[in-house]
Amino acid sequence: MRVSWVTIDKKNEPSFVEYGTKPGQYEASATGDHTSYHYFSYTSGRIHQVVIGPLEPSTTYYYRCGGSGPEFALLTPPSHLPLEFVVAVGDLGQTEWTASTLRHVHKTDYDVLLLPGDLSYADGQQPLWDTFGRFVEPYASYRPWMVTNGNHEVEAYPITHSHAFRAYNTRWVMPFAESGSHSNLYYSFDVAGVHVIMLGSYADFSSSSAQYQWLEADLGRVDRGRTAWVIVVLHAPWYNTNIAHQGEGEGMRRALEELLYKARVDLIFAGHVHAYERFTRVYDNKADQCGAVHVTIGDGGNREGLALAFKEDTNGLSLFQEASFGHGRLKVVNETHAHWSWHRNEDSYSTVRDEVWITSLTSSADCRPKEMPKTQLKSVHNEL
């Protein structure tokens, strides 16, 4: 696990984390490094990055940073299914609605949080990255937060500041190198038999691009005999009946959808549109039993408000739409079944407005990947 924190006043604080399985007793430690960045007249604090471990699964570790300060607790994910993801906070921001969403998330346990882009909504106002860090610390410090980038992370301007993603890449370092990627904008990781791919909607995705070539290689390395579920997270949705952001994911869909379809990706989560929408299994703009389930969940609580208007779905692909703030939960129960639910925010409670059971494509004789022999499929089922 990577622990990241920022110090502003403590200029000489070391990049050092102590940790253990009992409060106040740290039998292990790890040392990392630190950096900072400049953005016009703004200079960040010292941004520390330390990787701790190896860690045991399903274990609570207590840790503190820099040799002093508060103690935090982290529960590691399990090594086997079941596993629960929160896909909660696309287009999160730092508003009262954001606070409501995170409180609802926090009320029920989960293992890993997936965030499909648009984190702080700093949009060049760099102190908002600092306030965002303080805002999410109570939540991001106790469970793994795995994020990808959105348009609000770009923060590049012609001539005056051409270096895109500087704050995002410096503050939110993901395990891209560990997954064979050369960019923090796209990467993958494995947890409890689920392969998760985080893509960059605002990095080059053409067939000659580094992202395309990395994705093709990453999918080729997945052993679907051992990995029953593959999930993709990106920012700009490929399917969208909301009036907002129409067609903005189309170029990426044309470039990458066939790769994901041939690999039998099970679900694709997106943000960007500030509403909730769930589609049937789809490929190339048609219902397809071997396509991915697409879910737009850009309703974390951002300052821009909700995208209220949907157009008529003439193809019958969209199964549920609602313009409300909320969060989603994906419980992968076993190698064949997962339960998806979307929880709408209310003043003091969250309401389950949409839910569905999803069957993995590896469990379908018609859809399992061609490179996956029947003997491998049988071994997967025998592990249930």
Tab-separated table of N, CA, C and O in Angstrom, residues 14-60:
chain	number	residue	atom	x	y	z
A	14	PRO	N	10.647	13.689	7.759
A	14	PRO	CA	11.109	12.622	6.866
A	14	PRO	C	9.957	11.876	6.216
A	14	PRO	O	8.838	11.834	6.733
A	15	SER	N	10.237	11.284	5.073
A	15	SER	CA	9.258	10.445	4.370
A	15	SER	C	9.360	9.036	4.940
A	15	SER	O	10.000	8.143	4.374
A	16	PHE	N	8.660	8.845	6.057
A	16	PHE	CA	8.877	7.673	6.904
A	16	PHE	C	7.538	7.270	7.506
A	16	PHE	O	6.811	8.112	8.041
A	17	VAL	N	7.180	5.993	7.400
A	17	VAL	CA	5.931	5.495	7.960
A	17	VAL	C	6.223	4.314	8.870
A	17	VAL	O	6.920	3.363	8.477
A	18	GLU	N	5.685	4.378	10.061
A	18	GLU	CA	5.751	3.257	11.004
A	18	GLU	C	4.380	2.591	11.047
A	18	GLU	O	3.355	3.282	11.024
A	19	TYR	N	4.353	1.253	11.158
A	19	TYR	CA	3.061	0.574	11.144
A	19	TYR	C	3.133	-0.764	11.873
A	19	TYR	O	4.209	-1.351	12.047
A	20	GLY	N	1.952	-1.209	12.323
A	20	GLY	CA	1.845	-2.488	13.008
A	20	GLY	C	0.390	-2.870	13.161
A	20	GLY	O	-0.520	-2.119	12.794
A	21	THR	N	0.140	-4.026	13.731
A	21	THR	CA	-1.227	-4.547	13.838
A	21	THR	C	-1.877	-4.231	15.181
A	21	THR	O	-3.015	-4.634	15.425
A	22	LYS	N	-1.168	-3.504	16.054
A	22	LYS	CA	-1.738	-3.085	17.326
A	22	LYS	C	-1.582	-1.577	17.481
A	22	LYS	O	-0.563	-1.014	17.077
A	23	PRO	N	-2.582	-0.902	18.039
A	23	PRO	CA	-2.493	0.554	18.191
A	23	PRO	C	-1.249	0.958	18.978
A	23	PRO	O	-0.953	0.395	20.050
A	24	GLY	N	-0.502	1.913	18.445
A	24	GLY	CA	0.657	2.444	19.136
A	24	GLY	C	1.869	1.552	19.143
A	24	GLY	O	2.902	1.927	19.703
A	25	GLN	N	1.782	0.373	18.544
A	25	GLN	CA	2.916	-0.557	18.516
A	25	GLN	C	3.310	-0.791	17.059
A	25	GLN	O	2.607	-1.464	16.322
A	26	TYR	N	4.430	-0.225	16.678
A	26	TYR	CA	4.850	-0.255	15.283
A	26	TYR	C	6.073	-1.150	15.137
A	26	TYR	O	7.200	-0.733	15.418
A	27	GLU	N	5.840	-2.391	14.705
A	27	GLU	CA	6.939	-3.331	14.574
A	27	GLU	C	7.618	-3.266	13.217
A	27	GLU	O	8.600	-3.971	12.973
A	28	ALA	N	7.079	-2.441	12.302
A	28	ALA	CA	7.674	-2.318	10.967
A	28	ALA	C	7.698	-0.851	10.561
A	28	ALA	O	6.967	-0.017	11.108
A	29	SER	N	8.549	-0.557	9.599
A	29	SER	CA	8.627	0.812	9.085
A	29	SER	C	9.095	0.773	7.638
A	29	SER	O	9.638	-0.230	7.171
A	30	ALA	N	8.857	1.862	6.937
A	30	ALA	CA	9.291	1.983	5.541
A	30	ALA	C	9.645	3.435	5.267
A	30	ALA	O	9.053	4.360	5.843
A	31	THR	N	10.620	3.627	4.398
A	31	THR	CA	11.065	4.958	4.007
A	31	THR	C	10.800	5.155	2.516
A	31	THR	O	11.023	4.242	1.718
A	32	GLY	N	10.305	6.316	2.149
A	32	GLY	CA	10.047	6.626	0.752
A	32	GLY	C	10.763	7.878	0.324
A	32	GLY	O	11.913	8.107	0.699
A	33	ASP	N	10.074	8.724	-0.412
A	33	ASP	CA	10.687	9.966	-0.864
A	33	ASP	C	9.653	11.079	-0.853
A	33	ASP	O	8.490	10.874	-0.497
A	34	HIS	N	10.080	12.256	-1.237
A	34	HIS	CA	9.170	13.390	-1.272
A	34	HIS	C	9.516	14.281	-2.452
A	34	HIS	O	10.604	14.203	-3.021
A	35	THR	N	8.555	15.106	-2.815
A	35	THR	CA	8.758	16.050	-3.901
A	35	THR	C	7.838	17.237	-3.666
A	35	THR	O	7.075	17.290	-2.687
A	36	SER	N	7.893	18.200	-4.550
A	36	SER	CA	6.972	19.340	-4.532
A	36	SER	C	6.849	19.842	-5.961
A	36	SER	O	7.541	19.356	-6.865
A	37	TYR	N	5.954	20.780	-6.190
A	37	TYR	CA	5.798	21.310	-7.543
A	37	TYR	C	5.411	22.781	-7.475
A	37	TYR	O	4.943	23.288	-6.451
A	38	HIS	N	5.611	23.463	-8.585
A	38	HIS	CA	5.254	24.873	-8.715
A	38	HIS	C	4.167	25.012	-9.780
A	38	HIS	O	4.174	24.315	-10.791
A	39	TYR	N	3.259	25.915	-9.514
A	39	TYR	CA	2.187	26.202	-10.480
A	39	TYR	C	1.959	27.704	-10.444
A	39	TYR	O	1.371	28.230	-9.493
A	40	PHE	N	2.478	28.413	-11.445
A	40	PHE	CA	2.514	29.873	-11.420
A	40	PHE	C	3.157	30.334	-10.112
A	40	PHE	O	4.268	29.942	-9.811
A	41	SER	N	2.458	31.085	-9.289
A	41	SER	CA	3.075	31.590	-8.058
A	41	SER	C	2.912	30.639	-6.872
A	41	SER	O	3.435	30.892	-5.784
A	42	TYR	N	2.210	29.553	-7.076
A	42	TYR	CA	1.959	28.590	-5.994
A	42	TYR	C	3.095	27.579	-5.902
A	42	TYR	O	3.576	27.062	-6.917
A	43	THR	N	3.516	27.292	-4.676
A	43	THR	CA	4.474	26.223	-4.414
A	43	THR	C	3.850	25.266	-3.413
A	43	THR	O	3.403	25.687	-2.339
A	44	SER	N	3.783	23.999	-3.761
A	44	SER	CA	3.146	23.015	-2.885
A	44	SER	C	4.006	22.757	-1.650
A	44	SER	O	5.197	23.100	-1.604
A	45	GLY	N	3.392	22.120	-0.667
A	45	GLY	CA	4.153	21.615	0.453
A	45	GLY	C	4.980	20.421	0.024
A	45	GLY	O	5.033	20.053	-1.157
A	46	ARG	N	5.615	19.803	0.992
A	46	ARG	CA	6.394	18.597	0.717
A	46	ARG	C	5.427	17.413	0.602
A	46	ARG	O	4.713	17.104	1.552
A	47	ILE	N	5.396	16.788	-0.561
A	47	ILE	CA	4.472	15.684	-0.829
A	47	ILE	C	5.228	14.372	-0.665
A	47	ILE	O	6.149	14.065	-1.426
A	48	HIS	N	4.834	13.612	0.340
A	48	HIS	CA	5.539	12.373	0.702
A	48	HIS	C	4.834	11.167	0.087
A	48	HIS	O	3.601	11.100	0.048
A	49	GLN	N	5.616	10.191	-0.355
A	49	GLN	CA	5.100	8.935	-0.898
A	49	GLN	C	5.915	7.788	-0.294
A	49	GLN	O	7.126	7.714	-0.489
A	50	VAL	N	5.229	6.894	0.428
A	50	VAL	CA	5.911	5.752	1.056
A	50	VAL	C	5.083	4.500	0.792
A	50	VAL	O	3.875	4.486	1.042
A	51	VAL	N	5.727	3.451	0.308
A	51	VAL	CA	5.067	2.158	0.105
A	51	VAL	C	5.377	1.264	1.294
A	51	VAL	O	6.547	1.035	1.615
A	52	ILE	N	4.327	0.780	1.961
A	52	ILE	CA	4.497	-0.114	3.104
A	52	ILE	C	4.088	-1.529	2.711
A	52	ILE	O	3.275	-1.731	1.829
A	53	GLY	N	4.682	-2.501	3.391
A	53	GLY	CA	4.333	-3.887	3.117
A	53	GLY	C	5.557	-4.740	2.863
A	53	GLY	O	6.695	-4.261	2.980
A	54	PRO	N	5.314	-6.023	2.510
A	54	PRO	CA	4.016	-6.636	2.203
A	54	PRO	C	3.105	-6.723	3.428
A	54	PRO	O	3.577	-6.882	4.559
A	55	LEU	N	1.811	-6.628	3.180
A	55	LEU	CA	0.808	-6.634	4.228
A	55	LEU	C	-0.072	-7.873	4.118
A	55	LEU	O	-0.302	-8.383	3.030
A	56	GLU	N	-0.592	-8.310	5.232
A	56	GLU	CA	-1.512	-9.441	5.245
A	56	GLU	C	-2.904	-8.984	4.797
A	56	GLU	O	-3.312	-7.853	5.081
A	57	PRO	N	-3.656	-9.833	4.112
A	57	PRO	CA	-5.016	-9.454	3.712
A	57	PRO	C	-5.966	-9.418	4.898
A	57	PRO	O	-5.710	-10.047	5.936
A	58	SER	N	-7.041	-8.665	4.749
A	58	SER	CA	-8.114	-8.588	5.760
A	58	SER	C	-7.567	-8.310	7.152
A	58	SER	O	-7.991	-8.909	8.147
A	59	THR	N	-6.612	-7.399	7.228
A	59	THR	CA	-5.940	-7.096	8.489
A	59	THR	C	-5.932	-5.588	8.704
A	59	THR	O	-5.671	-4.826	7.778
A	60	THR	N	-6.207	-5.169	9.933
A	60	THR	CA	-6.134	-3.758	10.271
A	60	THR	C	-4.718	-3.400	10.696
A	60	THR	O	-4.154	-4.030	11.606
